[in-house]
mmCIF file of C-alpha atoms and ligand atoms in Angstrom:
data_model
loop_
_atom_site.group_PDB
_atom_site.id
_atom_site.type_symbol
_atom_site.label_atom_id
_atom_site.label_comp_id
_atom_site.label_asym_id
_atom_site.label_seq_id
_atom_site.Cartn_x
_atom_site.Cartn_y
_atom_site.Cartn_z
ATOM 1 C CA UNK B 347 -57.186 -7.378 -67.176
ATOM 2 C CA UNK B 348 -55.160 -4.797 -68.218
ATOM 3 C CA UNK B 349 -53.522 -2.194 -65.986
ATOM 4 C CA UNK B 350 -51.960 1.436 -66.668
ATOM 5 C CA UNK B 351 -48.860 1.876 -64.247
ATOM 6 C CA UNK B 352 -47.414 5.230 -64.336
ATOM 7 C CA UNK B 353 -43.566 5.044 -63.251
ATOM 8 C CA UNK B 354 -41.869 8.375 -61.276
ATOM 9 C CA UNK B 355 -38.422 7.648 -60.635
ATOM 10 C CA UNK B 356 -37.465 10.469 -59.932
ATOM 11 C CA UNK B 357 -33.744 11.539 -58.102
ATOM 12 C CA UNK B 358 -31.130 10.137 -56.009
ATOM 13 C CA UNK B 359 -31.732 6.778 -55.599
ATOM 14 C CA UNK B 360 -35.078 7.034 -57.058
ATOM 15 C CA UNK B 361 -34.295 4.974 -60.013
ATOM 16 C CA UNK B 362 -32.935 2.504 -58.443
ATOM 17 C CA UNK B 363 -35.256 1.215 -55.842
ATOM 18 C CA UNK B 364 -38.207 1.402 -58.676
ATOM 19 C CA UNK B 365 -36.039 -0.753 -61.098
ATOM 20 C CA UNK B 366 -36.348 -3.402 -58.377
ATOM 21 C CA UNK B 367 -40.229 -2.923 -58.160
ATOM 22 C CA UNK B 368 -40.700 -3.009 -61.716
ATOM 23 C CA UNK B 369 -38.743 -6.475 -61.703
ATOM 24 C CA UNK B 370 -41.283 -7.230 -59.338
ATOM 25 C CA UNK B 371 -44.622 -5.935 -60.953
ATOM 26 C CA UNK B 372 -42.750 -7.969 -63.721
ATOM 27 C CA UNK B 373 -42.840 -11.439 -61.944
ATOM 28 C CA UNK B 374 -46.517 -10.532 -60.910
ATOM 29 C CA UNK B 375 -47.525 -10.082 -64.349
ATOM 30 C CA UNK B 376 -46.454 -13.410 -65.358
ATOM 31 C CA UNK B 377 -47.565 -15.530 -62.823
ATOM 32 C CA UNK B 378 -50.920 -14.033 -62.668
ATOM 33 C CA UNK B 379 -51.518 -13.257 -66.113
ATOM 34 C CA UNK B 380 -52.038 -9.883 -66.125
ATOM 35 C CA UNK B 381 -50.744 -7.165 -68.546
ATOM 36 C CA UNK B 382 -48.632 -4.202 -66.930
ATOM 37 C CA UNK B 383 -47.936 -1.374 -69.640
ATOM 38 C CA UNK B 384 -45.814 1.342 -67.805
ATOM 39 C CA UNK B 385 -45.275 4.866 -68.692
ATOM 40 C CA UNK B 386 -42.307 6.246 -67.128
ATOM 41 C CA UNK B 387 -42.671 9.523 -66.304
ATOM 42 C CA UNK B 388 -40.424 13.196 -64.591
ATOM 43 C CA UNK B 389 -41.188 14.532 -61.410
ATOM 44 C CA UNK B 390 -38.676 16.512 -58.717
ATOM 45 C CA UNK B 391 -35.306 17.534 -59.346
ATOM 46 C CA UNK B 392 -34.876 15.628 -63.087
ATOM 47 C CA UNK B 393 -38.238 17.522 -64.542
ATOM 48 C CA UNK B 394 -36.597 20.610 -63.324
ATOM 49 C CA UNK B 395 -33.637 19.953 -65.073
ATOM 50 C CA UNK B 396 -35.867 18.582 -68.017
ATOM 51 C CA UNK B 397 -38.695 20.554 -68.096
ATOM 52 C CA UNK B 398 -37.606 23.870 -66.161
ATOM 53 C CA UNK B 399 -39.940 22.706 -63.270
ATOM 54 C CA UNK B 400 -40.627 19.629 -60.079
ATOM 55 C CA UNK B 401 -44.409 18.840 -62.374
ATOM 56 C CA UNK B 402 -45.465 19.274 -66.058
ATOM 57 C CA UNK B 403 -49.179 19.811 -66.468
ATOM 58 C CA UNK B 404 -48.544 17.218 -68.931
ATOM 59 C CA UNK B 405 -46.918 14.546 -66.028
ATOM 60 C CA UNK B 406 -49.399 15.124 -64.039
ATOM 61 C CA UNK B 407 -52.277 14.264 -66.616
ATOM 62 C CA UNK B 408 -50.948 11.253 -67.495
ATOM 63 C CA UNK B 409 -50.525 9.857 -63.779
ATOM 64 C CA UNK B 410 -54.523 11.111 -63.554
ATOM 65 C CA UNK B 411 -55.154 8.435 -66.631
ATOM 66 C CA UNK B 412 -53.257 5.493 -65.241
ATOM 67 C CA UNK B 413 -54.814 2.818 -62.634
ATOM 68 C CA UNK B 414 -51.960 3.822 -60.609
ATOM 69 C CA UNK B 415 -48.754 6.031 -59.516
ATOM 70 C CA UNK B 416 -45.343 4.082 -58.430
ATOM 71 C CA UNK B 417 -42.751 6.596 -57.034
ATOM 72 C CA UNK B 418 -39.343 6.185 -55.907
ATOM 73 C CA UNK B 419 -38.376 9.639 -54.565
ATOM 74 C CA UNK B 420 -37.342 13.358 -55.370
ATOM 75 C CA UNK B 421 -35.485 15.941 -54.421
ATOM 76 C CA UNK B 422 -31.342 16.292 -53.588
ATOM 77 C CA UNK B 423 -28.446 17.836 -51.325
ATOM 78 C CA UNK B 424 -30.048 21.002 -49.942
ATOM 79 C CA UNK B 425 -26.349 22.084 -51.456
ATOM 80 C CA UNK B 426 -27.943 21.902 -54.949
ATOM 81 C CA UNK B 427 -28.561 25.466 -56.220
ATOM 82 C CA UNK B 428 -29.656 24.451 -59.443
ATOM 83 C CA UNK B 429 -32.666 23.194 -57.701
ATOM 84 C CA UNK B 430 -32.951 25.038 -54.402
ATOM 85 C CA UNK B 431 -32.302 28.363 -54.981
ATOM 86 C CA UNK B 432 -35.217 29.300 -56.611
ATOM 87 C CA UNK B 433 -39.060 30.085 -55.237
ATOM 88 C CA UNK B 434 -40.198 27.319 -53.160
ATOM 89 C CA UNK B 435 -42.863 26.281 -55.736
ATOM 90 C CA UNK B 436 -40.241 25.665 -57.897
ATOM 91 C CA UNK B 437 -38.218 23.040 -56.154
ATOM 92 C CA UNK B 438 -38.479 18.948 -56.163
ATOM 93 C CA UNK B 439 -40.647 18.748 -53.623
ATOM 94 C CA UNK B 440 -42.980 20.886 -54.387
ATOM 95 C CA UNK B 441 -43.724 18.296 -57.694
ATOM 96 C CA UNK B 442 -44.390 15.909 -54.708
ATOM 97 C CA UNK B 443 -47.616 17.745 -53.069
ATOM 98 C CA UNK B 444 -48.429 19.156 -56.627
ATOM 99 C CA UNK B 445 -49.217 15.919 -57.619
ATOM 100 C CA UNK B 446 -50.946 14.496 -54.214
ATOM 101 C CA UNK B 447 -53.269 17.945 -54.511
ATOM 102 C CA UNK B 448 -53.439 17.165 -58.254
ATOM 103 C CA UNK B 449 -54.920 13.638 -57.557
ATOM 104 C CA UNK B 450 -56.994 14.276 -54.870
ATOM 105 C CA UNK B 451 -54.544 12.033 -52.704
ATOM 106 C CA UNK B 452 -55.914 12.801 -48.930
ATOM 107 C CA UNK B 453 -55.614 9.773 -47.203
ATOM 108 C CA UNK B 454 -51.783 8.980 -46.915
ATOM 109 C CA UNK B 455 -51.559 5.336 -45.290
ATOM 110 C CA UNK B 456 -48.026 4.692 -43.415
ATOM 111 C CA UNK B 457 -47.498 1.111 -41.977
ATOM 112 C CA UNK B 458 -45.416 1.208 -39.384
ATOM 113 C CA UNK B 459 -44.552 -2.239 -37.614
ATOM 114 C CA UNK B 460 -41.996 -4.108 -35.900
ATOM 115 C CA UNK B 461 -40.425 -6.736 -38.554
ATOM 116 C CA UNK B 462 -39.702 -9.573 -36.586
ATOM 117 C CA UNK B 463 -36.474 -10.437 -38.515
ATOM 118 C CA UNK B 464 -35.348 -7.448 -37.542
ATOM 119 C CA UNK B 465 -36.124 -6.785 -34.209
ATOM 120 C CA UNK B 466 -32.621 -6.362 -32.959
ATOM 121 C CA UNK B 467 -32.431 -3.126 -35.586
ATOM 122 C CA UNK B 468 -35.010 -1.169 -32.878
ATOM 123 C CA UNK B 469 -33.320 1.275 -31.138
ATOM 124 C CA UNK B 470 -35.877 0.668 -27.985
ATOM 125 C CA UNK B 471 -35.299 -3.469 -28.325
ATOM 126 C CA UNK B 472 -33.211 -2.908 -24.790
ATOM 127 C CA UNK B 473 -36.167 -0.871 -23.113
ATOM 128 C CA UNK B 474 -39.399 -2.351 -22.235
ATOM 129 C CA UNK B 475 -41.090 -1.140 -24.874
ATOM 130 C CA UNK B 476 -38.950 -3.010 -27.409
ATOM 131 C CA UNK B 477 -42.205 -5.109 -27.991
ATOM 132 C CA UNK B 478 -43.427 -5.957 -30.591
ATOM 133 C CA UNK B 479 -45.672 -3.464 -32.356
ATOM 134 C CA UNK B 480 -47.719 -2.773 -35.659
ATOM 135 C CA UNK B 481 -49.160 0.445 -36.582
ATOM 136 C CA UNK B 482 -50.945 2.164 -39.150
ATOM 137 C CA UNK B 483 -50.632 6.078 -39.465
ATOM 138 C CA UNK B 484 -53.813 7.538 -41.591
ATOM 139 C CA UNK B 485 -52.505 11.373 -42.219
ATOM 140 C CA UNK B 486 -54.670 14.046 -43.999
ATOM 141 C CA UNK B 487 -52.297 14.928 -47.133
ATOM 142 C CA UNK B 488 -53.666 17.545 -48.865
ATOM 143 C CA UNK B 489 -54.940 20.012 -46.227
ATOM 144 C CA UNK B 490 -53.928 22.266 -42.983
ATOM 145 C CA UNK B 491 -50.520 24.026 -43.157
ATOM 146 C CA UNK B 492 -48.744 22.393 -46.240
ATOM 147 C CA UNK B 493 -51.885 24.177 -48.635
ATOM 148 C CA UNK B 494 -52.853 27.530 -46.425
ATOM 149 C CA UNK B 495 -51.043 30.421 -48.133
ATOM 150 C CA UNK B 496 -47.632 30.858 -47.332
ATOM 151 C CA UNK B 497 -46.407 34.498 -47.091
ATOM 152 C CA UNK B 498 -43.429 36.589 -46.338
ATOM 153 C CA UNK B 499 -43.246 40.329 -46.076
ATOM 154 C CA UNK B 500 -41.822 43.362 -44.133
ATOM 155 C CA UNK B 501 -44.107 44.367 -41.373
ATOM 156 C CA UNK B 502 -43.361 46.984 -39.478
ATOM 157 C CA UNK B 503 -39.715 47.056 -41.097
ATOM 158 C CA UNK B 504 -39.987 43.252 -39.721
ATOM 159 C CA UNK B 505 -39.214 40.372 -42.165
ATOM 160 C CA UNK B 506 -42.317 38.043 -40.915
ATOM 161 C CA UNK B 507 -43.455 35.136 -42.283
ATOM 162 C CA UNK B 508 -47.011 33.778 -42.638
ATOM 163 C CA UNK B 509 -48.344 29.698 -43.108
ATOM 164 C CA UNK B 510 -51.904 29.814 -42.383
ATOM 165 C CA UNK B 511 -53.263 26.300 -41.404
ATOM 166 C CA UNK B 512 -56.862 25.668 -42.661
ATOM 167 C CA UNK B 513 -59.215 22.257 -42.814
ATOM 168 C CA UNK B 514 -63.396 22.504 -43.114
ATOM 169 C CA UNK B 515 -65.094 19.620 -41.442
ATOM 170 C CA UNK B 516 -65.605 17.557 -45.155
ATOM 171 C CA UNK B 517 -61.846 17.480 -44.774
ATOM 172 C CA UNK B 518 -61.429 16.048 -41.631
ATOM 173 C CA UNK B 519 -64.562 14.271 -41.865
ATOM 174 C CA UNK B 520 -63.207 11.873 -45.206
ATOM 175 C CA UNK B 521 -59.760 11.217 -43.909
ATOM 176 C CA UNK B 522 -61.225 10.075 -40.274
ATOM 177 C CA UNK B 523 -64.089 7.929 -42.620
ATOM 178 C CA UNK B 524 -61.006 6.105 -44.556
ATOM 179 C CA UNK B 525 -59.235 5.442 -40.329
ATOM 180 C CA UNK B 526 -61.957 3.987 -39.184
ATOM 181 C CA UNK B 527 -62.859 1.640 -41.777
ATOM 182 C CA UNK B 528 -58.755 0.303 -41.986
ATOM 183 C CA UNK B 529 -58.866 0.100 -37.802
ATOM 184 C CA UNK B 530 -62.235 -2.551 -38.025
ATOM 185 C CA UNK B 531 -59.792 -4.947 -40.129
ATOM 186 C CA UNK B 532 -57.465 -4.512 -37.540
ATOM 187 C CA UNK B 533 -57.314 -3.928 -34.105
ATOM 188 C CA UNK B 534 -60.613 -2.036 -34.044
ATOM 189 C CA UNK B 535 -58.609 1.256 -32.236
ATOM 190 C CA UNK B 536 -58.231 4.578 -33.899
ATOM 191 C CA UNK B 537 -55.788 7.292 -31.871
ATOM 192 C CA UNK B 538 -56.519 10.769 -33.234
ATOM 193 C CA UNK B 539 -53.669 13.052 -32.390
ATOM 194 C CA UNK B 540 -54.232 16.794 -32.546
ATOM 195 C CA UNK B 541 -53.130 20.045 -30.637
ATOM 196 C CA UNK B 542 -56.968 20.584 -29.082
ATOM 197 C CA UNK B 543 -55.274 22.585 -26.193
ATOM 198 C CA UNK B 544 -54.536 25.492 -28.220
ATOM 199 C CA UNK B 545 -55.568 24.733 -31.881
ATOM 200 C CA UNK B 546 -59.159 25.520 -32.996
ATOM 201 C CA UNK B 547 -58.549 23.393 -35.987
ATOM 202 C CA UNK B 548 -57.621 20.663 -33.741
ATOM 203 C CA UNK B 549 -61.195 21.754 -31.903
ATOM 204 C CA UNK B 550 -63.011 20.763 -34.763
ATOM 205 C CA UNK B 551 -61.095 18.145 -35.679
ATOM 206 C CA UNK B 552 -61.430 16.752 -32.469
ATOM 207 C CA UNK B 553 -65.490 17.266 -32.468
ATOM 208 C CA UNK B 554 -65.713 15.452 -36.193
ATOM 209 C CA UNK B 555 -63.738 12.490 -35.439
ATOM 210 C CA UNK B 556 -66.531 12.182 -32.905
ATOM 211 C CA UNK B 557 -68.905 12.626 -35.184
ATOM 212 C CA UNK B 558 -68.082 9.739 -37.417
ATOM 213 C CA UNK B 559 -66.816 7.676 -34.837
ATOM 214 C CA UNK B 560 -70.062 7.345 -33.657
ATOM 215 C CA UNK B 561 -70.952 5.460 -37.188
ATOM 216 C CA UNK B 562 -67.997 2.894 -35.839
ATOM 217 C CA UNK B 563 -69.052 1.922 -32.365
ATOM 218 C CA UNK B 564 -66.978 -1.538 -32.528
ATOM 219 C CA UNK B 565 -64.051 0.912 -32.785
ATOM 220 C CA UNK B 566 -62.220 2.181 -30.020
ATOM 221 C CA UNK B 567 -61.823 5.755 -30.132
ATOM 222 C CA UNK B 568 -59.248 7.699 -27.972
ATOM 223 C CA UNK B 569 -57.646 11.380 -28.524
ATOM 224 C CA UNK B 570 -54.048 11.765 -27.736
ATOM 225 C CA UNK B 571 -52.189 15.417 -27.889
ATOM 226 C CA UNK B 572 -49.419 15.191 -30.015
ATOM 227 C CA UNK B 573 -46.420 16.324 -28.064
ATOM 228 C CA UNK B 574 -47.664 12.910 -26.047
ATOM 229 C CA UNK B 575 -48.102 10.989 -28.623
ATOM 230 C CA UNK B 576 -44.840 12.062 -29.855
ATOM 231 C CA UNK B 577 -43.734 10.475 -25.805
ATOM 232 C CA UNK B 578 -46.344 7.753 -25.939
ATOM 233 C CA UNK B 579 -44.386 5.639 -29.591
ATOM 234 C CA UNK B 580 -41.032 5.991 -27.556
ATOM 235 C CA UNK B 581 -42.352 4.843 -23.979
ATOM 236 C CA UNK B 582 -45.125 2.269 -25.430
ATOM 237 C CA UNK B 583 -45.377 1.906 -29.854
ATOM 238 C CA UNK B 584 -47.689 -1.269 -28.299
ATOM 239 C CA UNK B 585 -50.418 0.605 -27.741
ATOM 240 C CA UNK B 586 -51.396 1.866 -30.762
ATOM 241 C CA UNK B 587 -53.074 0.586 -33.897
ATOM 242 C CA UNK B 588 -54.358 3.111 -35.983
ATOM 243 C CA UNK B 589 -53.241 6.945 -35.466
ATOM 244 C CA UNK B 590 -55.587 9.778 -37.229
ATOM 245 C CA UNK B 591 -53.731 12.890 -37.686
ATOM 246 C CA UNK B 592 -53.369 16.119 -39.542
ATOM 247 C CA UNK B 593 -50.929 16.534 -42.412
ATOM 248 C CA UNK B 594 -47.817 18.271 -40.266
ATOM 249 C CA UNK B 595 -48.674 15.654 -36.896
ATOM 250 C CA UNK B 596 -48.835 12.843 -39.458
ATOM 251 C CA UNK B 597 -45.461 14.219 -41.159
ATOM 252 C CA UNK B 598 -43.206 14.443 -38.463
ATOM 253 C CA UNK B 599 -45.344 11.430 -36.470
ATOM 254 C CA UNK B 600 -44.653 9.010 -39.358
ATOM 255 C CA UNK B 601 -41.117 9.580 -39.316
ATOM 256 C CA UNK B 602 -40.705 8.940 -35.472
ATOM 257 C CA UNK B 603 -42.664 5.738 -36.175
ATOM 258 C CA UNK B 604 -40.694 4.816 -38.785
ATOM 259 C CA UNK B 605 -37.559 5.224 -37.035
ATOM 260 C CA UNK B 606 -38.094 3.233 -33.725
ATOM 261 C CA UNK B 607 -39.189 -0.215 -36.391
ATOM 262 C CA UNK B 608 -35.144 0.803 -36.600
ATOM 263 C CA UNK B 609 -35.980 -0.033 -40.805
ATOM 264 C CA UNK B 610 -36.980 2.938 -42.305
ATOM 265 C CA UNK B 611 -35.829 1.445 -45.448
ATOM 266 C CA UNK B 612 -38.252 -1.147 -45.305
ATOM 267 C CA UNK B 613 -41.373 1.116 -45.160
ATOM 268 C CA UNK B 614 -44.292 1.270 -48.013
ATOM 269 C CA UNK B 615 -46.970 4.105 -47.715
ATOM 270 C CA UNK B 616 -50.164 4.728 -50.212
ATOM 271 C CA UNK B 617 -51.509 7.654 -50.897
ATOM 272 C CA UNK B 618 -55.580 7.088 -51.524
ATOM 273 C CA UNK B 619 -58.315 9.291 -52.696
ATOM 274 C CA UNK B 620 -61.926 8.521 -52.814
ATOM 275 C CA UNK B 621 -61.046 6.592 -56.380
ATOM 276 C CA UNK B 622 -59.370 3.246 -56.817
ATOM 277 C CA UNK B 623 -56.193 5.321 -58.355
ATOM 278 C CA UNK B 624 -53.479 5.787 -55.582
ATOM 279 C CA UNK B 625 -49.707 6.855 -55.148
ATOM 280 C CA UNK B 626 -47.409 4.537 -54.114
ATOM 281 C CA UNK B 627 -43.963 5.170 -52.815
ATOM 282 C CA UNK B 628 -41.598 4.551 -50.083
ATOM 283 C CA UNK B 629 -41.492 6.799 -46.944
ATOM 284 C CA UNK B 630 -37.656 7.096 -46.882
ATOM 285 C CA UNK B 631 -36.414 9.896 -49.049
ATOM 286 C CA UNK B 632 -33.961 10.152 -51.936
ATOM 287 C CA UNK B 633 -31.120 9.511 -50.337
ATOM 288 C CA UNK B 634 -28.688 11.131 -52.372
ATOM 289 C CA UNK B 635 -25.669 10.373 -51.071
ATOM 290 C CA UNK B 636 -25.806 6.572 -51.592
ATOM 291 C CA UNK B 637 -26.819 7.463 -55.326
ATOM 292 C CA UNK B 638 -25.919 5.250 -57.990
ATOM 293 C CA UNK B 639 -23.726 3.017 -55.505
ATOM 294 C CA UNK B 640 -26.202 -0.638 -55.295
ATOM 295 C CA UNK B 641 -26.642 0.143 -52.207
ATOM 296 C CA UNK B 642 -30.151 1.469 -51.039
ATOM 297 C CA UNK B 643 -32.809 -1.177 -49.288
ATOM 298 C CA UNK B 644 -35.430 -1.316 -52.003
ATOM 299 C CA UNK B 645 -37.749 -3.243 -49.842
ATOM 300 C CA UNK B 646 -39.478 -0.404 -48.567
ATOM 301 C CA UNK B 647 -40.148 0.593 -52.644
ATOM 302 C CA UNK B 648 -41.345 -3.392 -53.442
ATOM 303 C CA UNK B 649 -43.853 -3.415 -50.680
ATOM 304 C CA UNK B 650 -45.536 0.131 -51.704
ATOM 305 C CA UNK B 651 -45.803 -1.794 -55.005
ATOM 306 C CA UNK B 652 -47.949 -4.725 -52.780
ATOM 307 C CA UNK B 653 -49.601 -2.045 -51.513
ATOM 308 C CA UNK B 654 -50.325 -0.778 -55.030
ATOM 309 C CA UNK B 655 -51.737 -4.228 -55.695
ATOM 310 C CA UNK B 656 -53.938 -4.492 -52.822
ATOM 311 C CA UNK B 657 -55.329 -0.950 -52.922
ATOM 312 C CA UNK B 658 -55.678 0.265 -56.913
ATOM 313 C CA UNK B 659 -55.258 -3.045 -58.977
ATOM 314 C CA UNK B 660 -57.721 -5.181 -56.206
ATOM 315 C CA UNK B 661 -54.724 -7.860 -56.760
ATOM 316 C CA UNK B 662 -54.963 -9.040 -53.021
ATOM 317 C CA UNK B 663 -53.432 -12.503 -53.774
ATOM 318 C CA UNK B 664 -50.216 -11.321 -55.983
ATOM 319 C CA UNK B 665 -49.809 -8.623 -52.741
ATOM 320 C CA UNK B 666 -49.799 -11.095 -50.016
ATOM 321 C CA UNK B 667 -47.303 -13.131 -52.742
ATOM 322 C CA UNK B 668 -44.887 -10.119 -52.772
ATOM 323 C CA UNK B 669 -45.253 -9.527 -48.871
ATOM 324 C CA UNK B 670 -44.457 -13.416 -48.159
ATOM 325 C CA UNK B 671 -41.393 -13.155 -50.836
ATOM 326 C CA UNK B 672 -39.838 -10.421 -48.775
ATOM 327 C CA UNK B 673 -40.471 -11.526 -45.797
ATOM 328 C CA UNK B 674 -39.115 -15.526 -47.065
ATOM 329 C CA UNK B 675 -35.528 -13.438 -48.166
ATOM 330 C CA UNK B 676 -35.050 -11.979 -44.953
ATOM 331 C CA UNK B 677 -35.995 -15.152 -43.304
ATOM 332 C CA UNK B 678 -32.782 -16.993 -45.185
ATOM 333 C CA UNK B 679 -31.017 -13.525 -43.727
ATOM 334 C CA UNK B 680 -30.673 -11.738 -46.723
ATOM 335 C CA UNK B 681 -29.566 -7.799 -46.380
ATOM 336 C CA UNK B 682 -29.001 -4.586 -47.474
ATOM 337 C CA UNK B 683 -26.465 -2.580 -45.783
ATOM 338 C CA UNK B 684 -28.880 -0.454 -43.717
ATOM 339 C CA UNK B 685 -30.320 -3.841 -41.884
ATOM 340 C CA UNK B 686 -27.034 -5.615 -41.912
ATOM 341 C CA UNK B 687 -26.222 -6.991 -38.790
ATOM 342 C CA UNK B 688 -23.703 -10.014 -37.677
ATOM 343 C CA UNK B 689 -24.082 -13.806 -38.853
ATOM 344 C CA UNK B 690 -26.465 -11.740 -42.413
ATOM 345 C CA UNK B 691 -25.386 -11.680 -45.804
ATOM 346 C CA UNK B 692 -24.908 -8.749 -47.154
ATOM 347 C CA UNK B 693 -26.676 -7.977 -50.930
ATOM 348 C CA UNK B 694 -26.411 -5.049 -52.803
ATOM 349 C CA UNK B 695 -29.961 -2.922 -54.261
ATOM 350 C CA UNK B 696 -29.684 -5.617 -57.258
ATOM 351 C CA UNK B 697 -29.019 -9.050 -55.737
ATOM 352 C CA UNK B 698 -32.217 -7.989 -53.367
ATOM 353 C CA UNK B 699 -34.644 -7.108 -56.167
ATOM 354 C CA UNK B 700 -33.555 -10.302 -57.603
ATOM 355 C CA UNK B 701 -33.815 -12.672 -54.529
ATOM 356 C CA UNK B 702 -37.297 -11.613 -53.861
ATOM 357 C CA UNK B 703 -38.491 -11.699 -57.667
ATOM 358 C CA UNK B 704 -36.678 -15.802 -57.245
ATOM 359 C CA UNK B 705 -38.554 -16.015 -54.131
ATOM 360 C CA UNK B 706 -41.912 -15.469 -55.718
ATOM 361 C CA UNK B 707 -41.216 -18.580 -57.494
ATOM 362 C CA UNK B 708 -40.832 -20.717 -54.897
ATOM 363 C CA UNK B 709 -43.923 -19.409 -52.463
ATOM 364 C CA UNK B 710 -47.539 -20.763 -53.286
ATOM 365 C CA UNK B 711 -49.537 -18.325 -55.350
HETATM 366 C C1 IPM R 818 -43.031 12.973 -46.987
HETATM 367 C C2 IPM R 818 -42.046 14.236 -46.851
HETATM 368 C C3 IPM R 818 -42.650 15.515 -47.538
HETATM 369 C C4 IPM R 818 -43.887 15.908 -46.970
HETATM 370 C C5 IPM R 818 -42.069 16.268 -48.243
HETATM 371 C C6 IPM R 818 -40.638 16.366 -48.935
HETATM 372 C C7 IPM R 818 -42.293 17.552 -49.225
HETATM 373 O O1 IPM R 818 -41.492 14.582 -45.636
HETATM 374 O O2 IPM R 818 -43.571 12.635 -47.783
HETATM 375 O O3 IPM R 818 -43.211 12.613 -45.238
HETATM 376 O O4 IPM R 818 -43.541 16.274 -46.048
HETATM 377 O O5 IPM R 818 -44.947 15.456 -47.216
HETATM 378 MG MG1 MG R 819 -41.513 13.491 -44.196
#
């Protein structure tokens, strides 16, 4: 089969980590006999520099016409006035929001798993809660506060800002259905997170999720308030299987969940819609401080490429191969600086990519 993959390296370390993930995809093509054709697209700061806007209509159309999109990261230092002293809709991050919305990718899947090889990096390792955990956050991605009206005006002589939080029941239902489907393939437990003691949108969320739950009698549903969830994630992350939540809460909780794995450089993500087209990106950002130093950890992007193989191209066997090869290289003690510890071998971005690409030839396919 032939597949069209759009590559959006983006800014900062983006081009380096996407370059390593492409090596992996090339190796998959070689081993499997499938053909991948790539189209490189600009988004974020580099698109602002080239075209004056973070996402052009042409880039969006090309992404839409592909089978899957692999993204590095967008954005630069906040002090970068060329990108940031402009209207919010023209900043690098606006490109990311626009492509998610433009491709109707409403379901953001963010796994946060304590990798046994990196258990020492977990900041909770010395507490009772440093037990193994394996969570998937299902974050609603195209609604809520992010996409309501935003405005700043003067009211009664005072500068006043408004951000509107809107959800309709259909937007809630479709992400809830996805969360229950994911839970059915895992440990069959959904924790829906909201702020139903304060917000109407959360009360609607809770009632729609309860309706959806009726179609999945084998899955246990619990509701949890978001402030409590933030606390429980630190106290006892092992209690969670699938966390289902709205856009803003999901943004915050997914950073927290990734941090407690001790290895944010390791975590992939998928943004999915109703068809097979998806956008895959590491959970971490563009790390402009280390851009160009060949020290960034490419594993989150490589694991995102594995999710791309699985969810958009239905190449499950190939996705497994990539994931096993990552495990193999970690088992052998190779680490980029962000996850390095005593006794391990420190390697660069490109060395890590090469090691995993090589391991794919040794693993059973
Ligand atoms: C994320 C990021 C984005 C978000 C930013 C860069 C707009 O934090 O993907 O989690 O808030 O969704
Ligand atoms: Mg975030």
